CSV table of C-alpha atoms in Angstrom, one decimal:
chain,number,residue,atom,x,y,z
A,461,MET,CA,0.2,0.3,0.2
A,462,PHE,CA,3.3,2.3,0.5
A,463,LYS,CA,4.7,1.9,-3.1
A,464,ASN,CA,3.9,4.7,-4.4
A,465,LEU,CA,5.2,6.6,-1.3
A,466,SER,CA,8.4,8.0,-1.0
A,467,PHE,CA,10.9,6.8,1.9
A,468,PHE,CA,10.8,10.5,3.4
A,469,THR,CA,7.1,10.4,3.2
A,470,LEU,CA,7.0,7.1,5.5
A,471,ILE,CA,9.3,8.2,7.7
A,472,LEU,CA,7.1,11.5,8.3
A,473,LEU,CA,3.4,9.0,8.6
A,474,ILE,CA,5.7,7.1,11.3
A,475,ILE,CA,6.6,9.9,13.4
A,476,SER,CA,2.9,11.2,13.3
A,477,SER,CA,1.8,8.1,14.2
A,478,CYS,CA,4.1,8.0,17.4
A,479,ASN,CA,2.7,11.7,17.8
A,480,ASN,CA,-0.7,10.9,17.5
A,481,SER,CA,-0.3,8.1,20.0
A,482,ALA,CA,1.8,10.1,22.4
A,483,THR,CA,-0.4,13.0,22.2
A,484,GLU,CA,-4.2,11.0,23.3
A,485,ASN,CA,-2.2,9.6,26.2
A,486,GLN,CA,-1.2,12.7,27.6
A,487,SER,CA,-4.3,14.4,27.0
A,488,ARG,CA,-5.7,11.1,28.5
A,489,ILE,CA,-3.7,12.1,32.0
A,490,GLN,CA,-4.4,15.7,31.9
A,491,LYS,CA,-8.0,15.0,31.7
A,492,ARG,CA,-7.4,12.0,34.6
A,493,ASP,CA,-5.8,14.7,36.4
A,494,GLN,CA,-8.2,17.4,36.6
A,495,ILE,CA,-10.8,15.3,37.6
A,496,LEU,CA,-8.8,13.8,40.3
A,497,SER,CA,-8.3,17.5,41.3
A,498,LEU,CA,-12.2,17.8,42.4
A,499,ILE,CA,-12.0,15.0,44.8
A,500,THR,CA,-10.7,15.6,48.2
A,501,ALA,CA,-12.1,13.4,51.2
A,502,PRO,CA,-13.8,15.1,53.4
A,503,SER,CA,-12.4,16.1,57.0
A,504,LEU,CA,-13.5,14.0,59.7
A,505,SER,CA,-14.6,15.3,63.1
A,506,THR,CA,-12.7,15.1,65.8
A,507,ASN,CA,-15.6,14.7,68.4
A,508,LEU,CA,-15.3,11.0,69.2
A,509,ILE,CA,-18.7,9.3,70.3
A,510,ASN,CA,-17.7,6.3,72.1
A,511,ILE,CA,-20.8,4.0,71.3
A,512,LYS,CA,-21.1,2.0,74.1
A,513,ASP,CA,-21.8,5.2,76.4
A,514,PHE,CA,-25.3,4.8,74.5
A,515,GLY,CA,-25.7,1.4,75.9
A,516,ALA,CA,-24.3,-0.8,72.8
A,517,LEU,CA,-22.9,-4.0,74.0
A,518,GLY,CA,-20.9,-6.3,71.2
A,519,ASP,CA,-22.4,-9.3,72.6
A,520,SER,CA,-24.3,-10.2,69.3
A,521,LEU,CA,-27.3,-10.5,70.8
A,522,THR,CA,-28.1,-6.8,72.0
A,523,ASP,CA,-30.5,-4.5,69.8
A,524,ASN,CA,-27.9,-1.7,69.4
A,525,LYS,CA,-30.5,0.1,67.3
A,526,PRO,CA,-31.6,2.3,69.9
A,527,ALA,CA,-27.9,3.2,70.7
A,528,PHE,CA,-27.1,4.0,67.5
A,529,ASP,CA,-29.9,6.6,67.1
A,530,LYS,CA,-28.9,8.1,70.3
A,531,ALA,CA,-25.2,8.7,69.4
A,532,LEU,CA,-26.7,10.6,66.5
A,533,GLN,CA,-28.8,12.6,68.5
A,534,LYS,CA,-25.6,13.6,70.0
A,535,CYS,CA,-23.1,14.4,66.9
A,536,ASN,CA,-26.4,16.5,65.2
A,537,ALA,CA,-26.7,18.4,68.6
A,538,LEU,CA,-22.7,18.8,68.6
A,539,GLY,CA,-22.7,19.7,65.0
A,540,GLY,CA,-20.6,16.4,64.0
A,541,GLY,CA,-19.4,13.5,65.5
A,542,ARG,CA,-17.4,10.5,64.9
A,543,ILE,CA,-18.8,7.4,65.7
A,544,VAL,CA,-16.3,4.8,67.3
A,545,VAL,CA,-17.6,1.0,67.4
A,546,SER,CA,-14.7,-0.9,69.3
A,547,PRO,CA,-14.4,-4.7,68.2
A,548,GLY,CA,-18.1,-6.6,69.5
A,549,ILE,CA,-20.4,-8.3,67.2
A,550,TYR,CA,-23.3,-5.3,67.3
A,551,LEU,CA,-26.4,-6.8,66.8
A,552,VAL,CA,-28.8,-3.4,65.1
A,553,ASN,CA,-32.8,-3.8,64.3
A,554,GLY,CA,-33.3,-1.8,62.0
A,555,PRO,CA,-31.3,1.4,59.7
A,556,ILE,CA,-28.8,3.8,60.5
A,557,HIS,CA,-29.6,6.9,59.2
A,558,LEU,CA,-26.5,9.0,58.7
A,559,ILE,CA,-26.0,12.9,59.3
A,560,SER,CA,-24.1,15.6,57.7
A,561,ASN,CA,-20.6,15.7,59.9
A,562,VAL,CA,-20.6,11.9,61.0
A,563,THR,CA,-17.8,9.3,60.8
A,564,LEU,CA,-18.7,6.1,61.4
A,565,ASP,CA,-15.5,4.2,62.8
A,566,LEU,CA,-15.9,0.3,62.5
A,567,GLN,CA,-13.0,-0.3,64.2
A,568,LYS,CA,-11.2,-3.8,63.3
A,569,GLY,CA,-12.6,-6.5,65.4
A,570,ALA,CA,-16.2,-4.5,65.4
A,571,LYS,CA,-19.0,-6.3,63.4
A,572,LEU,CA,-22.3,-4.3,62.3
A,573,VAL,CA,-24.7,-7.6,62.1
A,574,PHE,CA,-28.7,-6.3,60.9
A,575,GLY,CA,-31.4,-7.5,61.5
A,576,SER,CA,-33.5,-9.5,59.5
A,577,ASN,CA,-36.8,-8.0,60.1
A,578,PRO,CA,-38.6,-6.8,57.3
A,579,GLU,CA,-41.0,-4.4,59.7
A,580,ASP,CA,-37.7,-2.6,61.1
A,581,TYR,CA,-36.7,-1.4,57.7
A,582,LEU,CA,-40.1,0.8,57.6
A,583,PRO,CA,-41.4,3.8,57.3
A,584,ALA,CA,-40.3,3.3,53.5
A,585,VAL,CA,-37.8,5.9,52.6
A,586,LEU,CA,-37.3,7.4,49.0
A,587,THR,CA,-34.5,5.7,46.8
A,588,SER,CA,-33.9,4.3,43.5
A,589,TRP,CA,-34.4,0.1,42.3
A,590,GLU,CA,-32.5,-1.0,39.2
A,591,GLY,CA,-32.8,2.4,37.8
A,592,THR,CA,-36.7,3.6,39.2
A,593,PHE,CA,-37.1,6.2,42.3
A,594,LEU,CA,-39.5,4.5,44.6
A,595,TYR,CA,-40.3,4.9,48.6
A,596,ASN,CA,-38.6,1.2,49.9
A,597,TYR,CA,-37.9,-0.6,52.6
A,598,SER,CA,-34.8,1.4,54.0
A,599,PRO,CA,-31.4,0.7,52.6
A,600,PHE,CA,-29.2,-0.6,56.1
A,601,ILE,CA,-27.3,2.5,56.1
A,602,TYR,CA,-28.9,5.3,54.3
A,603,ALA,CA,-27.6,8.5,54.0
A,604,TYR,CA,-30.0,11.1,52.4
A,605,GLN,CA,-28.7,14.8,51.5
A,606,ALA,CA,-25.9,14.5,54.2
A,607,GLU,CA,-22.3,16.3,52.9
A,608,ASN,CA,-19.4,15.5,54.7
A,609,VAL,CA,-20.1,11.6,55.7
A,610,ALA,CA,-17.3,8.6,56.5
A,611,ILE,CA,-17.4,5.2,57.1
A,612,ILE,CA,-14.0,4.6,57.9
A,613,GLY,CA,-12.0,1.7,60.0
A,614,GLU,CA,-11.2,-2.1,59.6
A,615,GLY,CA,-14.1,-3.7,60.6
A,616,ILE,CA,-17.1,-5.7,58.8
A,617,ILE,CA,-21.0,-4.6,57.8
A,618,ASP,CA,-22.4,-7.6,57.5
A,619,GLY,CA,-26.4,-7.5,55.8
A,620,ASN,CA,-27.1,-10.5,57.2
A,621,ALA,CA,-29.7,-11.3,54.5
A,622,LYS,CA,-28.1,-14.9,53.2
A,623,ASP,CA,-31.3,-16.7,54.4
A,624,THR,CA,-33.2,-13.8,54.5
A,625,PHE,CA,-34.0,-11.1,52.3
A,626,SER,CA,-31.7,-12.9,49.4
A,627,THR,CA,-34.7,-15.4,49.0
A,628,TRP,CA,-37.0,-12.5,48.1
A,629,HIS,CA,-35.4,-12.3,44.5
A,630,ALA,CA,-37.5,-15.5,44.0
A,631,LYS,CA,-40.9,-13.4,44.6
A,632,GLN,CA,-39.8,-9.9,43.3
A,633,LYS,CA,-41.1,-10.0,39.9
A,634,PRO,CA,-44.5,-8.7,39.9
A,635,SER,CA,-43.4,-5.4,42.1
A,636,GLN,CA,-40.4,-5.0,39.5
A,637,THR,CA,-42.7,-5.1,36.9
A,638,LEU,CA,-44.5,-2.5,38.9
A,639,SER,CA,-41.7,-0.3,38.9
A,640,ARG,CA,-41.2,-0.1,35.3
A,641,LYS,CA,-44.7,0.4,34.2
A,642,MET,CA,-44.6,3.1,37.0
A,643,ASN,CA,-40.9,4.4,35.1
A,644,HIS,CA,-43.0,3.9,31.7
A,645,GLU,CA,-46.1,6.1,32.3
A,646,ASP,CA,-44.5,8.8,34.5
A,647,THR,CA,-46.3,8.4,37.8
A,648,PRO,CA,-45.4,10.6,40.0
A,649,ILE,CA,-43.4,9.6,42.5
A,650,GLU,CA,-45.1,9.7,45.9
A,651,GLU,CA,-47.4,7.1,44.2
A,652,ARG,CA,-44.3,4.3,44.2
A,653,ILE,CA,-45.3,2.8,47.6
A,654,PHE,CA,-43.3,-0.2,47.8
A,655,GLY,CA,-41.9,-1.5,51.4
A,656,SER,CA,-44.4,-4.2,52.5
A,657,GLY,CA,-46.4,-6.5,50.9
A,658,HIS,CA,-43.7,-6.3,48.2
A,659,TYR,CA,-40.0,-7.8,47.7
A,660,LEU,CA,-37.7,-5.2,46.6
A,661,ARG,CA,-34.8,-6.0,48.4
A,662,PRO,CA,-33.2,-3.0,50.1
A,663,HIS,CA,-29.5,-1.8,49.5
A,664,LEU,CA,-27.0,-1.9,52.2
A,665,VAL,CA,-25.5,1.2,52.1
A,666,GLN,CA,-27.1,4.1,49.7
A,667,PHE,CA,-26.1,7.6,49.8
A,668,PHE,CA,-28.6,9.7,47.9
A,669,GLU,CA,-27.9,13.6,47.0
A,670,CYS,CA,-25.2,13.5,49.4
A,671,LYS,CA,-21.4,15.6,49.1
A,672,ASN,CA,-18.3,14.3,49.8
A,673,ILE,CA,-18.4,10.8,50.9
A,674,LEU,CA,-15.4,9.0,52.4
A,675,ILE,CA,-15.5,5.1,52.4
A,676,GLU,CA,-12.1,3.3,53.9
A,677,ASP,CA,-11.2,-0.2,54.8
A,678,VAL,CA,-14.4,-1.7,55.9
A,679,THR,CA,-15.3,-5.0,54.7
A,680,LEU,CA,-18.9,-5.4,53.2
A,681,ALA,CA,-20.7,-8.7,53.6
A,682,ASN,CA,-24.0,-11.1,53.1
A,683,SER,CA,-25.4,-7.7,51.5
A,684,PRO,CA,-29.9,-8.4,51.0
A,685,PHE,CA,-29.3,-6.4,47.0
A,686,TRP,CA,-26.9,-3.8,46.0
A,687,CYS,CA,-23.5,-3.5,48.4
A,688,VAL,CA,-22.9,0.2,47.7
A,689,HIS,CA,-25.0,3.0,45.9
A,690,LEU,CA,-23.6,5.9,45.3
A,691,LEU,CA,-27.2,8.3,44.0
A,692,LYS,CA,-27.3,11.7,42.8
A,693,SER,CA,-24.0,12.3,44.8
A,694,GLU,CA,-20.6,13.6,44.3
A,695,ASN,CA,-16.9,14.4,45.4
A,696,ILE,CA,-16.3,10.5,46.7
A,697,THR,CA,-13.4,8.7,47.7
A,698,ALA,CA,-13.6,5.4,47.9
A,699,ARG,CA,-10.8,3.2,49.3
A,700,ARG,CA,-9.0,0.0,50.3
A,701,VAL,CA,-12.1,-1.5,51.1
A,702,LYS,CA,-13.4,-5.3,50.9
A,703,PHE,CA,-16.2,-6.6,49.9
A,704,ASP,CA,-17.2,-10.7,50.2
A,705,ALA,CA,-20.3,-10.5,48.9
A,706,PHE,CA,-22.2,-13.8,47.9
A,707,ASN,CA,-26.0,-13.3,47.5
A,708,LYS,CA,-28.0,-12.5,44.2
A,709,ASN,CA,-27.3,-8.9,42.7
A,710,ASN,CA,-24.5,-8.3,45.1
A,711,ASP,CA,-23.0,-5.8,42.9
A,712,GLY,CA,-19.9,-3.7,44.9
A,713,PHE,CA,-19.9,-0.1,43.9
A,714,ASP,CA,-23.4,1.2,42.1
A,715,PRO,CA,-22.3,4.8,40.7
A,716,GLU,CA,-25.8,6.2,39.8
A,717,TYR,CA,-26.2,10.1,38.3
A,718,SER,CA,-23.3,10.6,40.3
A,719,LYS,CA,-19.8,12.3,39.7
A,720,ASN,CA,-16.0,13.3,40.8
A,721,ILE,CA,-16.0,9.4,42.4
A,722,LEU,CA,-12.1,7.6,43.2
A,723,ILE,CA,-12.6,4.2,43.6
A,724,GLU,CA,-9.3,2.9,44.8
A,725,ASP,CA,-6.8,-0.6,45.7
A,726,ILE,CA,-10.5,-2.2,46.1
A,727,ASP,CA,-10.5,-6.5,46.5
A,728,PHE,CA,-13.4,-7.2,45.3
A,729,ASN,CA,-15.0,-10.6,45.7
A,730,ASN,CA,-18.6,-10.5,44.8
A,731,ALA,CA,-21.6,-13.1,42.8
A,732,ASP,CA,-22.1,-9.9,40.6
A,733,ASP,CA,-20.9,-7.0,39.3
A,734,ASN,CA,-17.6,-5.5,41.1
A,735,VAL,CA,-18.7,-1.6,39.8
A,736,ALA,CA,-21.7,-1.1,38.1
A,737,ILE,CA,-21.8,2.2,36.7
A,738,LYS,CA,-25.9,4.0,36.0
A,739,ALA,CA,-27.3,6.0,35.4
A,740,GLY,CA,-31.1,6.3,35.4
A,741,ARG,CA,-33.1,4.0,33.5
A,742,ASP,CA,-35.4,4.4,30.2
A,743,HIS,CA,-38.1,7.3,30.4
A,744,GLU,CA,-37.4,7.9,34.0
A,745,GLY,CA,-33.3,7.9,33.4
A,746,ARG,CA,-33.9,10.7,30.1
A,747,LYS,CA,-36.0,12.7,31.9
A,748,THR,CA,-33.4,13.2,35.0
A,749,GLY,CA,-30.7,13.5,32.1
A,750,ILE,CA,-28.2,13.6,35.3
A,751,THR,CA,-24.9,12.1,33.4
A,752,SER,CA,-22.8,9.9,35.7
A,753,GLU,CA,-19.3,10.8,34.9
A,754,ASN,CA,-15.6,11.5,35.9
A,755,ILE,CA,-15.0,8.1,38.1
A,756,ILE,CA,-11.8,6.6,38.2
A,757,ILE,CA,-11.2,2.6,39.4
A,758,ARG,CA,-7.7,2.2,39.7
A,759,ASN,CA,-5.2,0.1,41.6
A,760,CYS,CA,-8.2,-2.5,42.3
A,761,ARG,CA,-8.5,-6.4,42.2
A,762,PHE,CA,-11.6,-7.4,40.6
A,763,LYS,CA,-13.1,-11.1,40.9
A,764,GLY,CA,-16.6,-12.1,40.9
A,765,LEU,CA,-19.6,-11.4,37.6
A,766,HIS,CA,-18.2,-9.0,36.3
A,767,GLY,CA,-15.1,-6.8,36.4
A,768,VAL,CA,-16.1,-3.0,35.5
A,769,VAL,CA,-19.6,-2.6,33.7
A,770,ILE,CA,-21.9,0.7,32.3
A,771,GLY,CA,-25.6,-0.3,32.1
A,772,SER,CA,-27.4,-1.6,31.5
A,773,GLU,CA,-30.0,1.2,33.3
A,774,MET,CA,-27.4,4.2,31.9
A,775,SER,CA,-30.4,5.8,29.6
A,776,ALA,CA,-29.3,9.8,30.9
A,777,GLY,CA,-25.8,8.9,29.5
A,778,VAL,CA,-22.2,8.0,30.8
A,779,GLN,CA,-18.6,9.3,30.0
A,780,ASN,CA,-15.0,10.3,31.4
A,781,VAL,CA,-14.4,6.6,32.9
A,782,PHE,CA,-10.9,5.4,33.7
A,783,VAL,CA,-10.2,2.0,34.7
A,784,GLU,CA,-6.4,1.6,35.5
A,785,ASP,CA,-3.5,-0.4,36.5
A,786,CYS,CA,-6.2,-2.8,37.6
A,787,THR,CA,-5.6,-6.6,38.3
A,788,PHE,CA,-7.2,-9.3,39.4
A,789,GLY,CA,-7.9,-11.8,42.4
A,790,GLY,CA,-9.8,-13.9,40.8
A,791,TYR,CA,-12.2,-15.0,37.3
A,792,CYS,CA,-14.8,-13.4,36.3
A,793,LYS,CA,-16.9,-13.4,33.7
A,794,ARG,CA,-16.7,-10.5,31.5
A,795,GLY,CA,-13.4,-8.1,32.2
A,796,ILE,CA,-15.0,-4.7,30.9
A,797,TYR,CA,-18.6,-4.7,30.3
A,798,LEU,CA,-20.3,-2.1,28.1
A,799,LYS,CA,-24.0,-2.9,27.7
A,800,SER,CA,-27.3,-0.8,26.6
A,801,ASN,CA,-30.5,-1.8,24.5
A,802,PRO,CA,-32.7,0.4,23.0
A,803,ASP,CA,-35.1,0.9,25.3
A,804,ARG,CA,-31.9,2.7,27.8
A,805,GLY,CA,-30.9,5.7,25.1
A,806,GLY,CA,-28.2,8.1,26.4
A,807,PHE,CA,-24.9,7.6,25.3
A,808,ILE,CA,-21.6,5.6,26.9
A,809,ARG,CA,-18.9,8.1,25.7
A,810,ASP,CA,-15.2,8.8,25.9
A,811,ILE,CA,-14.2,5.5,28.2
A,812,TYR,CA,-10.7,5.1,29.0
A,813,VAL,CA,-9.2,1.2,29.7
A,814,ASN,CA,-5.4,1.7,30.7
A,815,ASN,CA,-3.5,-1.4,31.7
A,816,VAL,CA,-5.5,-3.5,33.3
A,817,GLU,CA,-5.1,-8.0,33.6
A,818,PHE,CA,-7.6,-10.7,33.8
A,819,GLY,CA,-6.7,-14.1,34.7
A,820,GLU,CA,-9.7,-16.5,33.4
A,821,VAL,CA,-13.0,-15.0,32.0
A,822,GLU,CA,-15.9,-16.5,29.4
A,823,ASP,CA,-15.4,-12.8,27.5
A,824,CYS,CA,-12.6,-10.2,28.1
A,825,PHE,CA,-13.8,-6.8,26.5
A,826,PHE,CA,-17.4,-7.0,25.5
A,827,ILE,CA,-19.7,-4.0,24.1
A,828,THR,CA,-23.8,-4.6,23.4
A,829,SER,CA,-26.1,-1.9,22.2
A,830,TYR,CA,-29.0,-5.0,22.5
A,831,TYR,CA,-29.2,-6.1,25.9
A,832,HIS,CA,-30.8,-8.8,26.6
A,833,GLY,CA,-32.3,-8.7,23.4
A,834,GLU,CA,-34.6,-6.1,23.2
A,835,GLY,CA,-36.0,-2.4,23.2
A,836,SER,CA,-36.9,0.0,20.9
A,837,GLY,CA,-36.8,3.1,19.5
A,838,HIS,CA,-34.5,4.6,22.0
A,839,GLU,CA,-31.0,3.3,20.9
A,840,THR,CA,-27.8,4.7,22.7
A,841,ASP,CA,-24.6,6.6,21.0
A,842,ILE,CA,-21.4,4.7,22.1
A,843,ARG,CA,-18.2,5.9,20.9
A,844,ASN,CA,-15.1,7.1,21.5
A,845,ILE,CA,-13.6,3.9,23.6
A,846,PHE,CA,-10.0,3.7,24.2
A,847,VAL,CA,-8.3,0.7,26.0
A,848,ASP,CA,-4.8,0.3,26.0
A,849,SER,CA,-2.7,-2.1,27.5
A,850,LEU,CA,-5.3,-4.8,27.9
A,851,ARG,CA,-4.1,-8.5,28.7
A,852,CYS,CA,-6.0,-11.2,29.7
A,853,ASN,CA,-4.6,-15.5,30.2
A,854,LYS,CA,-7.4,-17.1,29.3
A,855,VAL,CA,-10.5,-16.4,27.5
A,856,HIS,CA,-13.0,-19.5,26.9
A,857,ASN,CA,-15.8,-17.9,24.6
A,858,ALA,CA,-14.6,-14.2,23.2
A,859,ALA,CA,-11.4,-12.0,23.6
A,860,LEU,CA,-13.3,-8.9,21.9
A,861,VAL,CA,-17.1,-8.4,20.7
A,862,ILE,CA,-19.0,-5.4,20.1
A,863,GLN,CA,-22.2,-5.3,18.7
A,864,GLY,CA,-23.6,-2.2,18.2
A,865,TYR,CA,-27.4,-1.7,16.8
A,866,PRO,CA,-28.5,-1.4,12.8
A,867,THR,CA,-29.4,1.7,13.3
A,868,LYS,CA,-27.0,3.1,16.1
A,869,LYS,CA,-23.7,2.3,14.6
A,870,VAL,CA,-21.3,1.8,18.0
A,871,SER,CA,-18.1,3.9,16.6
A,872,ASP,CA,-14.7,5.6,16.8
A,873,ILE,CA,-13.4,2.3,19.3
A,874,TYR,CA,-9.6,2.1,19.9
A,875,PHE,CA,-7.4,-0.7,20.8
A,876,SER,CA,-3.6,-0.5,21.6
A,877,ASN,CA,-0.8,-2.7,23.0
A,878,VAL,CA,-3.9,-6.1,23.6
A,879,GLN,CA,-2.7,-9.4,24.5
A,880,ILE,CA,-4.6,-12.3,25.2
A,881,ASP,CA,-2.9,-15.6,25.5
A,882,THR,CA,-6.2,-17.8,24.3
A,883,ALA,CA,-9.5,-17.1,22.9
A,884,LYS,CA,-12.1,-19.5,21.4
A,885,THR,CA,-13.3,-16.6,19.1
A,886,ALA,CA,-10.6,-13.8,19.5
A,887,VAL,CA,-13.1,-11.1,17.1
A,888,SER,CA,-16.8,-10.5,16.9
A,889,PHE,CA,-18.0,-7.8,15.8
A,890,THR,CA,-21.0,-6.3,14.1
A,891,ASN,CA,-23.1,-2.9,13.6
A,892,ALA,CA,-19.4,-0.9,14.3
A,893,GLU,CA,-17.4,1.2,12.5
A,894,ASN,CA,-13.9,2.8,13.1
A,895,ILE,CA,-12.4,-0.1,15.3
A,896,VAL,CA,-8.4,0.9,15.1
A,897,PHE,CA,-5.9,-1.5,16.3
A,898,HIS,CA,-2.5,-1.3,17.2
A,899,ASN,CA,-0.5,-4.6,18.4
A,900,LEU,CA,-3.2,-6.7,19.3
A,901,ILE,CA,-2.2,-10.5,19.8
A,902,ILE,CA,-5.2,-12.8,20.7
A,903,GLY,CA,-2.7,-16.4,20.8
A,904,ASP,CA,0.2,-17.0,20.1
A,905,GLU,CA,2.5,-14.2,18.6
A,906,VAL,CA,4.0,-14.8,15.3
A,907,LYS,CA,7.7,-14.3,14.7
A,908,VAL,CA,10.3,-15.0,12.3
A,909,PRO,CA,7.8,-16.5,9.0
A,910,SER,CA,9.2,-20.6,8.5
A,911,HIS,CA,10.7,-20.8,4.8
A,912,VAL,CA,11.4,-23.4,2.8
A,913,GLN,CA,14.5,-25.7,3.3
C-alpha cells in the first residue's frame, strides 16, 4: 500500500503516528488529573462518640439500634461527630441513618450485623431500585442529603441477608414489573409506594443526594441487594474496601447519576458486578438527565461476575470513566462490559481502559447495544472508547466483542497493545465502524516466518 510513497514520506507517517499516540496519552492523563483535582476526602469530625456510652453491647444479642440513634442525636447536637465502634459483634435491628458531618468508625474486630425483620426497615424511604425512583424499605446504612459523611475502619458491615432478604429475589417479579411500569408511565414518585407487601430488596449502603463522602478500609458482606449505591451524589472517595458478598445482585459499587468519584485499591469478591456504573432507566433516566461522569477506578483487584460494567440502566448517559492499573483476584465472567439496549437511549462515551489485566474469563472486553435482545426506539450512542495495554491469560469464549445496533452503530473504538493468550473466538464485531487496532495479539504471537528448506 506504500509503493507510491517516498522513503521520506514514510518516515513522516511513522513519526506522525507515534506523535498522535503520545498526544492522545498526554490528553488522557491531563483529563484524568483534572478530575482527580476535583475529588477530595472530607475532613472528619474530632468529636469522639463512643457507641458504648449510649448502651451498646457487642455481644451479638443486644439490639444496638437505640444506641446508634442516640449517638446520632448527640452528633447532631454537637454539629458532627465520630462514632467509634470498638471490637465486638453488634446486632442492629433496623437502619442507621447517617447525617452530615458524621463518621462511622468501625474499629478492627468490630462487626455490625443487621437484623432480618423487614418491619424494622420501615417506614419506607425515598430511594431508587434498578434505575427507578420509589419508596421502599430503608437501606441498612442510609444517608440522604448529607455532606461530609464517612464510613471508615477495618471492621465489617454484615447484611446478614443470605437466608432472609436474599430469598426475596424469587418473589420480586410482580413488584419489579410494577416499578418499571410506573417509570414508563411517569407515575408521580409519591405514589410509588413499595415496602410492606412487596419484595424489592433494600440496599446495604446508600448515599442519596450526598456530597463529600469517604468509604475506607471496611469489609462489606452478605448484602441483601447492591452493596454500595452512590445515588445522585458527588465528590466520593472509596479506598481499601473489601467485599465478601455472594448473594443475588451483590454488586460492589453502583454509582448512579453521580460524579467525581475515586475508587481505588479495592479487593472485590462479589457474586455480581464489581463496579456497575448506571444513570437511570428508560423514560425516567432520560427525563432526569443527570450523567454519571468523572469516575476513576484504579489499583483494584477484580473477582466475581464482571469487573467493570457500564449499564444497562444508563439512560441519562455515562462519560469520562477511567479504569487504570487494575488486575484480578480471581475469575470474572467478563472483564470490561458495556451494555445497553434500544429502550435506554443516552450515551456511553470517553471511556479509558489502561494497563488492566485479567486471568481467566468467559469474555474479556464486551460491548453490546442490544442487551437481552430487547427494546426499540431509543438507541444508545456508544463511541470514543480507548483501550491500551489490556491483557488476559485465558478466554473461554470471546476476546473482543462489539455488538452495535443497525440504526446506531458502535463507533470510534481504539485498541492498543492488547495481548490475550488464548480465546475460542478472537474478534466478533457487528454493526461497528471505525474500530482501530494498534499492536493486537490474540493467541500465540507470530514471529519470524518459516522458510523453505
